[in-house]
């Protein structure tokens, strides 16, 4: 297509700061590249397959454009080697062929369990200590597992069990302290949901840095040493008072929250007693009026 085509007036010039771009070093961005390209087609009234293909290679580097040009689907038509009949290649045919050059970017193989193992492993090695770190891990984990669950490659229960494997032992113990209070009625063996674990982590990590890891401090966990610069301080370490870090207080559980939980426990207790009441009445009647031995 002539570079001075009428579309050039409404399509951004190559190299302009508003122009599309695609790097073969970031193949995962290819679907987004085509999505934005097709948005420009619609706004510029580009409907011809030949023009769409030409514009598709217009914004990529020389080597990439050469690879995309060599695809048989770039031509307007071809010959079917089996039937020896003419095949017309559309823009969509060419787009599919381009995507096939980059394994892993198509929706059929977007993520795998190996990707999930990598995310949980990296998070555990990072030793999450701040709400910012936790949020990063949560987003990555959710992004992968949402696709795996929707594509029936992972069950929701297994997803919830895998989530905490990316957390350090110290953080997980602190979260369990919270979960034992808030989610006390979870049946043994049932995993906490991601939403429940997220809420517990937000509570435990409240007051920590939202963006950057604060390496000087670790979590405050009941019954465990507080550490400064990876050195525990207690009876075995004497520091001047001005060297002891001032840590934020552990957030208190609100009175209203306790009252709600107590009310919930009362409701469940009443339900249990209602189920047991007939048996208790029968037992009382039995002892009041024992059957005669005669």
mmCIF file of C-alpha atoms in Angstrom:
data_model
loop_
_atom_site.group_PDB
_atom_site.id
_atom_site.type_symbol
_atom_site.label_atom_id
_atom_site.label_comp_id
_atom_site.label_asym_id
_atom_site.label_seq_id
_atom_site.Cartn_x
_atom_site.Cartn_y
_atom_site.Cartn_z
ATOM 1 C CA UNK A 1 0.000 0.000 0.000
ATOM 2 C CA UNK A 2 1.243 3.516 -0.806
ATOM 3 C CA UNK A 3 2.457 5.192 2.364
ATOM 4 C CA UNK A 4 0.676 8.388 1.255
ATOM 5 C CA UNK A 5 -2.659 6.607 1.234
ATOM 6 C CA UNK A 6 -5.684 8.607 2.351
ATOM 7 C CA UNK A 7 -5.686 6.625 5.619
ATOM 8 C CA UNK A 8 -2.428 8.299 6.592
ATOM 9 C CA UNK A 9 -4.330 11.440 7.542
ATOM 10 C CA UNK A 10 -6.279 9.638 10.278
ATOM 11 C CA UNK A 11 -3.741 6.965 11.270
ATOM 12 C CA UNK A 12 -0.761 8.014 13.454
ATOM 13 C CA UNK A 13 2.604 8.141 11.712
ATOM 14 C CA UNK A 14 5.153 5.439 12.480
ATOM 15 C CA UNK A 15 7.482 6.618 15.231
ATOM 16 C CA UNK A 16 5.070 9.264 16.523
ATOM 17 C CA UNK A 17 4.497 9.265 20.265
ATOM 18 C CA UNK A 18 0.858 8.255 19.667
ATOM 19 C CA UNK A 19 1.717 5.465 17.219
ATOM 20 C CA UNK A 20 1.263 1.775 17.961
ATOM 21 C CA UNK A 21 4.294 -0.307 18.795
ATOM 22 C CA UNK A 22 5.129 -3.958 19.254
ATOM 23 C CA UNK A 23 8.370 -5.532 20.449
ATOM 24 C CA UNK A 24 9.102 -9.214 19.720
ATOM 25 C CA UNK A 25 10.786 -9.240 23.130
ATOM 26 C CA UNK A 26 7.337 -8.821 24.700
ATOM 27 C CA UNK A 27 5.186 -11.271 22.714
ATOM 28 C CA UNK A 28 2.441 -11.214 25.347
ATOM 29 C CA UNK A 29 1.616 -7.702 24.117
ATOM 30 C CA UNK A 30 0.687 -8.957 20.618
ATOM 31 C CA UNK A 31 -3.073 -9.394 21.289
ATOM 32 C CA UNK A 32 -3.182 -5.839 22.670
ATOM 33 C CA UNK A 33 -1.334 -4.567 19.589
ATOM 34 C CA UNK A 34 -3.970 -6.062 17.292
ATOM 35 C CA UNK A 35 -6.768 -4.844 19.537
ATOM 36 C CA UNK A 36 -5.557 -1.259 19.327
ATOM 37 C CA UNK A 37 -4.842 -1.630 15.599
ATOM 38 C CA UNK A 38 -8.427 -2.722 14.981
ATOM 39 C CA UNK A 39 -9.698 0.208 17.026
ATOM 40 C CA UNK A 40 -7.830 2.494 14.620
ATOM 41 C CA UNK A 41 -9.323 0.592 11.670
ATOM 42 C CA UNK A 42 -12.799 1.325 12.969
ATOM 43 C CA UNK A 43 -12.120 5.005 13.685
ATOM 44 C CA UNK A 44 -10.420 5.491 10.288
ATOM 45 C CA UNK A 45 -12.960 3.436 8.292
ATOM 46 C CA UNK A 46 -10.345 0.928 7.105
ATOM 47 C CA UNK A 47 -12.289 -2.040 5.732
ATOM 48 C CA UNK A 48 -10.141 -3.493 2.933
ATOM 49 C CA UNK A 49 -8.209 -6.669 3.824
ATOM 50 C CA UNK A 50 -5.147 -5.610 1.828
ATOM 51 C CA UNK A 51 -4.992 -2.240 3.577
ATOM 52 C CA UNK A 52 -5.447 -3.824 7.006
ATOM 53 C CA UNK A 53 -2.530 -6.170 6.437
ATOM 54 C CA UNK A 54 -0.304 -3.360 5.172
ATOM 55 C CA UNK A 55 -1.127 -1.201 8.166
ATOM 56 C CA UNK A 56 -0.557 -4.200 10.422
ATOM 57 C CA UNK A 57 3.138 -4.332 9.480
ATOM 58 C CA UNK A 58 3.489 -0.557 9.254
ATOM 59 C CA UNK A 59 4.161 -0.053 12.982
ATOM 60 C CA UNK A 60 6.588 -2.914 13.702
ATOM 61 C CA UNK A 61 10.364 -3.035 13.234
ATOM 62 C CA UNK A 62 12.003 -4.172 9.998
ATOM 63 C CA UNK A 63 12.793 -7.762 11.021
ATOM 64 C CA UNK A 64 9.315 -8.327 12.399
ATOM 65 C CA UNK A 65 7.650 -6.880 9.317
ATOM 66 C CA UNK A 66 9.749 -9.173 7.089
ATOM 67 C CA UNK A 67 8.603 -12.214 9.077
ATOM 68 C CA UNK A 68 4.949 -11.192 8.878
ATOM 69 C CA UNK A 69 5.243 -10.425 5.161
ATOM 70 C CA UNK A 70 6.568 -13.907 4.398
ATOM 71 C CA UNK A 71 3.399 -15.554 5.682
ATOM 72 C CA UNK A 72 1.283 -16.999 2.889
ATOM 73 C CA UNK A 73 -1.794 -15.414 4.469
ATOM 74 C CA UNK A 74 -0.360 -11.951 3.835
ATOM 75 C CA UNK A 75 -1.130 -12.378 0.151
ATOM 76 C CA UNK A 76 -4.654 -11.725 -1.075
ATOM 77 C CA UNK A 77 -4.998 -15.328 -2.224
ATOM 78 C CA UNK A 78 -3.178 -18.621 -2.569
ATOM 79 C CA UNK A 79 -3.523 -22.139 -3.917
ATOM 80 C CA UNK A 80 -4.706 -24.966 -1.682
ATOM 81 C CA UNK A 81 -2.021 -27.686 -2.111
ATOM 82 C CA UNK A 82 -4.583 -30.444 -1.621
ATOM 83 C CA UNK A 83 -7.455 -29.328 -3.842
ATOM 84 C CA UNK A 84 -5.456 -26.973 -6.095
ATOM 85 C CA UNK A 85 -8.221 -24.415 -5.671
ATOM 86 C CA UNK A 86 -7.823 -20.695 -5.023
ATOM 87 C CA UNK A 87 -7.994 -19.612 -1.376
ATOM 88 C CA UNK A 88 -8.783 -16.034 -0.418
ATOM 89 C CA UNK A 89 -6.863 -14.895 2.650
ATOM 90 C CA UNK A 90 -8.580 -12.327 4.863
ATOM 91 C CA UNK A 91 -7.026 -10.025 7.424
ATOM 92 C CA UNK A 92 -8.255 -12.388 10.156
ATOM 93 C CA UNK A 93 -6.482 -15.324 8.471
ATOM 94 C CA UNK A 94 -3.244 -13.354 8.428
ATOM 95 C CA UNK A 95 -3.695 -12.189 12.025
ATOM 96 C CA UNK A 96 -4.184 -15.802 13.180
ATOM 97 C CA UNK A 97 -1.037 -16.824 11.305
ATOM 98 C CA UNK A 98 0.951 -13.996 12.917
ATOM 99 C CA UNK A 99 -0.181 -14.978 16.415
ATOM 100 C CA UNK A 100 0.828 -18.584 15.713
ATOM 101 C CA UNK A 101 4.430 -17.362 15.332
ATOM 102 C CA UNK A 102 4.443 -16.559 19.058
ATOM 103 C CA UNK A 103 3.517 -19.701 21.026
ATOM 104 C CA UNK A 104 1.867 -18.953 24.342
ATOM 105 C CA UNK A 105 0.150 -15.683 23.443
ATOM 106 C CA UNK A 106 -3.046 -17.225 22.094
ATOM 107 C CA UNK A 107 -5.931 -17.701 24.515
ATOM 108 C CA UNK A 108 -5.767 -21.498 24.268
ATOM 109 C CA UNK A 109 -2.349 -21.617 25.985
ATOM 110 C CA UNK A 110 -2.214 -18.299 27.779
ATOM 111 C CA UNK A 111 -1.186 -19.614 31.221
ATOM 112 C CA UNK A 112 -0.152 -22.918 32.750
ATOM 113 C CA UNK A 113 0.389 -24.379 36.207
ATOM 114 C CA UNK A 114 4.103 -23.743 35.667
ATOM 115 C CA UNK A 115 3.340 -19.998 35.531
ATOM 116 C CA UNK A 116 1.445 -20.303 38.813
ATOM 117 C CA UNK A 117 4.285 -22.227 40.476
ATOM 118 C CA UNK A 118 6.684 -19.483 39.382
ATOM 119 C CA UNK A 119 4.516 -16.741 40.927
ATOM 120 C CA UNK A 120 4.073 -18.525 44.269
ATOM 121 C CA UNK A 121 7.767 -19.433 44.395
ATOM 122 C CA UNK A 122 8.896 -15.865 43.718
ATOM 123 C CA UNK A 123 6.513 -14.515 46.350
ATOM 124 C CA UNK A 124 7.716 -16.964 48.986
ATOM 125 C CA UNK A 125 11.369 -16.147 48.283
ATOM 126 C CA UNK A 126 10.561 -12.427 48.475
ATOM 127 C CA UNK A 127 9.257 -12.979 52.038
ATOM 128 C CA UNK A 128 6.258 -10.645 51.878
ATOM 129 C CA UNK A 129 6.349 -8.078 54.675
ATOM 130 C CA UNK A 130 4.287 -5.142 53.369
ATOM 131 C CA UNK A 131 0.813 -4.589 52.018
ATOM 132 C CA UNK A 132 2.365 -3.395 48.747
ATOM 133 C CA UNK A 133 4.206 -6.677 48.275
ATOM 134 C CA UNK A 134 1.102 -8.662 49.151
ATOM 135 C CA UNK A 135 -0.999 -6.673 46.671
ATOM 136 C CA UNK A 136 1.506 -7.399 43.890
ATOM 137 C CA UNK A 137 1.427 -11.120 44.668
ATOM 138 C CA UNK A 138 -2.378 -11.132 44.892
ATOM 139 C CA UNK A 139 -2.784 -9.465 41.482
ATOM 140 C CA UNK A 140 -0.375 -11.846 39.739
ATOM 141 C CA UNK A 141 -1.930 -14.912 41.387
ATOM 142 C CA UNK A 142 -5.463 -13.752 40.558
ATOM 143 C CA UNK A 143 -4.575 -12.978 36.930
ATOM 144 C CA UNK A 144 -3.268 -16.493 36.288
ATOM 145 C CA UNK A 145 -5.764 -18.479 38.350
ATOM 146 C CA UNK A 146 -8.757 -16.587 36.927
ATOM 147 C CA UNK A 147 -7.817 -17.845 33.480
ATOM 148 C CA UNK A 148 -6.963 -21.359 34.706
ATOM 149 C CA UNK A 149 -10.261 -21.692 36.586
ATOM 150 C CA UNK A 150 -12.344 -20.261 33.732
ATOM 151 C CA UNK A 151 -10.701 -22.675 31.296
ATOM 152 C CA UNK A 152 -11.324 -25.648 33.659
ATOM 153 C CA UNK A 153 -7.610 -26.244 34.184
ATOM 154 C CA UNK A 154 -7.787 -25.562 37.922
ATOM 155 C CA UNK A 155 -10.487 -25.993 40.551
ATOM 156 C CA UNK A 156 -11.429 -23.157 42.894
ATOM 157 C CA UNK A 157 -10.703 -25.226 46.027
ATOM 158 C CA UNK A 158 -7.209 -26.095 44.829
ATOM 159 C CA UNK A 159 -6.686 -22.444 43.867
ATOM 160 C CA UNK A 160 -7.483 -21.384 47.434
ATOM 161 C CA UNK A 161 -5.140 -24.030 48.851
ATOM 162 C CA UNK A 162 -2.315 -22.882 46.557
ATOM 163 C CA UNK A 163 -2.668 -19.195 47.431
ATOM 164 C CA UNK A 164 -1.095 -19.405 50.880
ATOM 165 C CA UNK A 165 1.912 -21.380 49.547
ATOM 166 C CA UNK A 166 3.311 -18.070 48.296
ATOM 167 C CA UNK A 167 3.307 -16.617 51.815
ATOM 168 C CA UNK A 168 6.101 -16.899 54.340
ATOM 169 C CA UNK A 169 5.517 -18.978 57.477
ATOM 170 C CA UNK A 170 5.631 -15.856 59.625
ATOM 171 C CA UNK A 171 2.994 -14.035 57.606
ATOM 172 C CA UNK A 172 0.777 -17.108 57.370
ATOM 173 C CA UNK A 173 0.906 -17.664 61.151
ATOM 174 C CA UNK A 174 -0.087 -14.032 61.730
ATOM 175 C CA UNK A 175 -2.952 -14.369 59.253
ATOM 176 C CA UNK A 176 -4.137 -17.554 60.964
ATOM 177 C CA UNK A 177 -4.364 -15.706 64.273
ATOM 178 C CA UNK A 178 -6.771 -13.322 62.587
ATOM 179 C CA UNK A 179 -8.669 -15.990 60.667
ATOM 180 C CA UNK A 180 -9.182 -18.089 63.796
ATOM 181 C CA UNK A 181 -11.076 -15.158 65.296
ATOM 182 C CA UNK A 182 -13.018 -13.959 62.259
ATOM 183 C CA UNK A 183 -13.645 -17.238 60.430
ATOM 184 C CA UNK A 184 -13.982 -19.475 63.468
ATOM 185 C CA UNK A 185 -16.768 -21.585 61.941
ATOM 186 C CA UNK A 186 -14.743 -22.888 58.962
ATOM 187 C CA UNK A 187 -14.940 -26.670 58.969
ATOM 188 C CA UNK A 188 -11.659 -28.545 59.538
ATOM 189 C CA UNK A 189 -10.056 -29.446 56.231
ATOM 190 C CA UNK A 190 -11.822 -26.699 54.282
ATOM 191 C CA UNK A 191 -9.452 -24.053 52.871
ATOM 192 C CA UNK A 192 -9.944 -20.374 53.505
ATOM 193 C CA UNK A 193 -11.075 -18.528 50.398
ATOM 194 C CA UNK A 194 -8.844 -16.010 48.661
ATOM 195 C CA UNK A 195 -11.186 -13.236 49.796
ATOM 196 C CA UNK A 196 -10.878 -14.311 53.438
ATOM 197 C CA UNK A 197 -7.089 -14.557 53.222
ATOM 198 C CA UNK A 198 -6.885 -11.182 51.505
ATOM 199 C CA UNK A 199 -8.905 -9.560 54.303
ATOM 200 C CA UNK A 200 -6.682 -11.201 56.946
ATOM 201 C CA UNK A 201 -3.506 -10.042 55.201
ATOM 202 C CA UNK A 202 -4.813 -6.472 54.965
ATOM 203 C CA UNK A 203 -5.480 -6.541 58.717
ATOM 204 C CA UNK A 204 -2.089 -8.029 59.652
ATOM 205 C CA UNK A 205 -0.121 -5.765 57.301
ATOM 206 C CA UNK A 206 -2.050 -2.607 58.161
ATOM 207 C CA UNK A 207 0.314 0.342 58.483
ATOM 208 C CA UNK A 208 3.112 -1.169 56.375
ATOM 209 C CA UNK A 209 4.450 0.372 53.191
ATOM 210 C CA UNK A 210 2.021 0.187 50.277
ATOM 211 C CA UNK A 211 4.669 0.312 47.557
ATOM 212 C CA UNK A 212 8.245 -0.314 48.739
ATOM 213 C CA UNK A 213 9.594 -3.054 50.963
ATOM 214 C CA UNK A 214 10.717 -1.776 54.346
ATOM 215 C CA UNK A 215 13.663 -4.099 54.958
ATOM 216 C CA UNK A 216 14.295 -2.860 58.478
ATOM 217 C CA UNK A 217 11.202 -4.411 59.985
ATOM 218 C CA UNK A 218 9.440 -7.733 59.968
ATOM 219 C CA UNK A 219 5.950 -8.643 61.054
ATOM 220 C CA UNK A 220 4.742 -8.404 64.599
ATOM 221 C CA UNK A 221 3.486 -11.886 65.364
ATOM 222 C CA UNK A 222 2.254 -12.823 68.843
ATOM 223 C CA UNK A 223 4.783 -15.017 70.628
ATOM 224 C CA UNK A 224 7.568 -14.377 68.097
ATOM 225 C CA UNK A 225 10.655 -12.147 68.085
ATOM 226 C CA UNK A 226 10.457 -8.782 66.379
ATOM 227 C CA UNK A 227 13.439 -8.344 64.091
ATOM 228 C CA UNK A 228 15.410 -5.313 63.016
ATOM 229 C CA UNK A 229 17.812 -5.646 60.096
ATOM 230 C CA UNK A 230 17.495 -9.431 60.430
ATOM 231 C CA UNK A 231 18.770 -9.327 64.038
ATOM 232 C CA UNK A 232 16.399 -10.478 66.815
ATOM 233 C CA UNK A 233 16.436 -8.283 69.855
ATOM 234 C CA UNK A 234 15.530 -9.451 73.344
ATOM 235 C CA UNK A 235 17.452 -10.566 76.385
ATOM 236 C CA UNK A 236 20.343 -11.755 74.208
ATOM 237 C CA UNK A 237 20.845 -8.417 72.458
ATOM 238 C CA UNK A 238 21.306 -5.089 74.190
ATOM 239 C CA UNK A 239 20.664 -1.989 72.096
ATOM 240 C CA UNK A 240 20.587 1.672 73.113
ATOM 241 C CA UNK A 241 17.021 2.856 73.489
ATOM 242 C CA UNK A 242 17.345 5.255 70.563
ATOM 243 C CA UNK A 243 18.215 2.288 68.279
ATOM 244 C CA UNK A 244 15.070 0.359 69.092
ATOM 245 C CA UNK A 245 12.555 0.934 66.270
ATOM 246 C CA UNK A 246 9.183 2.360 67.135
ATOM 247 C CA UNK A 247 6.727 -0.051 65.545
ATOM 248 C CA UNK A 248 3.103 0.812 64.855
ATOM 249 C CA UNK A 249 0.632 -0.758 67.315
ATOM 250 C CA UNK A 250 -1.141 -3.929 66.310
ATOM 251 C CA UNK A 251 -4.654 -2.919 65.169
ATOM 252 C CA UNK A 252 -7.308 -3.730 67.733
ATOM 253 C CA UNK A 253 -10.452 -5.639 66.838
ATOM 254 C CA UNK A 254 -13.410 -3.287 67.127
ATOM 255 C CA UNK A 255 -16.018 -3.823 69.823
ATOM 256 C CA UNK A 256 -18.762 -3.940 67.199
ATOM 257 C CA UNK A 257 -16.918 -6.744 65.422
ATOM 258 C CA UNK A 258 -16.747 -8.803 68.622
ATOM 259 C CA UNK A 259 -20.434 -8.197 69.256
ATOM 260 C CA UNK A 260 -21.337 -9.329 65.743
ATOM 261 C CA UNK A 261 -19.327 -12.514 66.188
ATOM 262 C CA UNK A 262 -20.859 -13.223 69.586
ATOM 263 C CA UNK A 263 -24.339 -12.681 68.128
ATOM 264 C CA UNK A 264 -23.488 -15.097 65.338
ATOM 265 C CA UNK A 265 -22.292 -17.678 67.866
ATOM 266 C CA UNK A 266 -25.512 -17.230 69.881
ATOM 267 C CA UNK A 267 -27.593 -17.839 66.754
ATOM 268 C CA UNK A 268 -25.705 -21.020 65.937
ATOM 269 C CA UNK A 269 -25.912 -22.198 69.549
ATOM 270 C CA UNK A 270 -29.666 -21.655 69.562
ATOM 271 C CA UNK A 271 -29.954 -23.679 66.365
ATOM 272 C CA UNK A 272 -27.963 -26.540 67.903
ATOM 273 C CA UNK A 273 -30.072 -26.475 71.076
ATOM 274 C CA UNK A 274 -33.246 -26.518 68.986
ATOM 275 C CA UNK A 275 -32.043 -29.696 67.310
ATOM 276 C CA UNK A 276 -31.096 -31.269 70.644
ATOM 277 C CA UNK A 277 -34.211 -30.174 72.567
ATOM 278 C CA UNK A 278 -36.431 -33.199 71.646
ATOM 279 C CA UNK A 279 -33.716 -35.627 72.730
ATOM 280 C CA UNK A 280 -33.141 -33.711 75.987
ATOM 281 C CA UNK A 281 -36.858 -33.694 76.805
ATOM 282 C CA UNK A 282 -37.064 -37.417 76.129
ATOM 283 C CA UNK A 283 -34.082 -38.051 78.382
ATOM 284 C CA UNK A 284 -35.582 -35.966 81.180
ATOM 285 C CA UNK A 285 -38.899 -37.785 80.936
ATOM 286 C CA UNK A 286 -37.042 -41.086 81.023
ATOM 287 C CA UNK A 287 -35.372 -40.241 84.337
ATOM 288 C CA UNK A 288 -38.523 -38.739 85.828
ATOM 289 C CA UNK A 289 -40.644 -41.726 84.894
ATOM 290 C CA UNK A 290 -38.292 -44.689 84.543
ATOM 291 C CA UNK A 291 -39.865 -47.766 83.041
ATOM 292 C CA UNK A 292 -40.871 -50.403 85.579
ATOM 293 C CA UNK A 293 -38.915 -53.622 85.696
ATOM 294 C CA UNK A 294 -42.039 -55.710 86.044
#
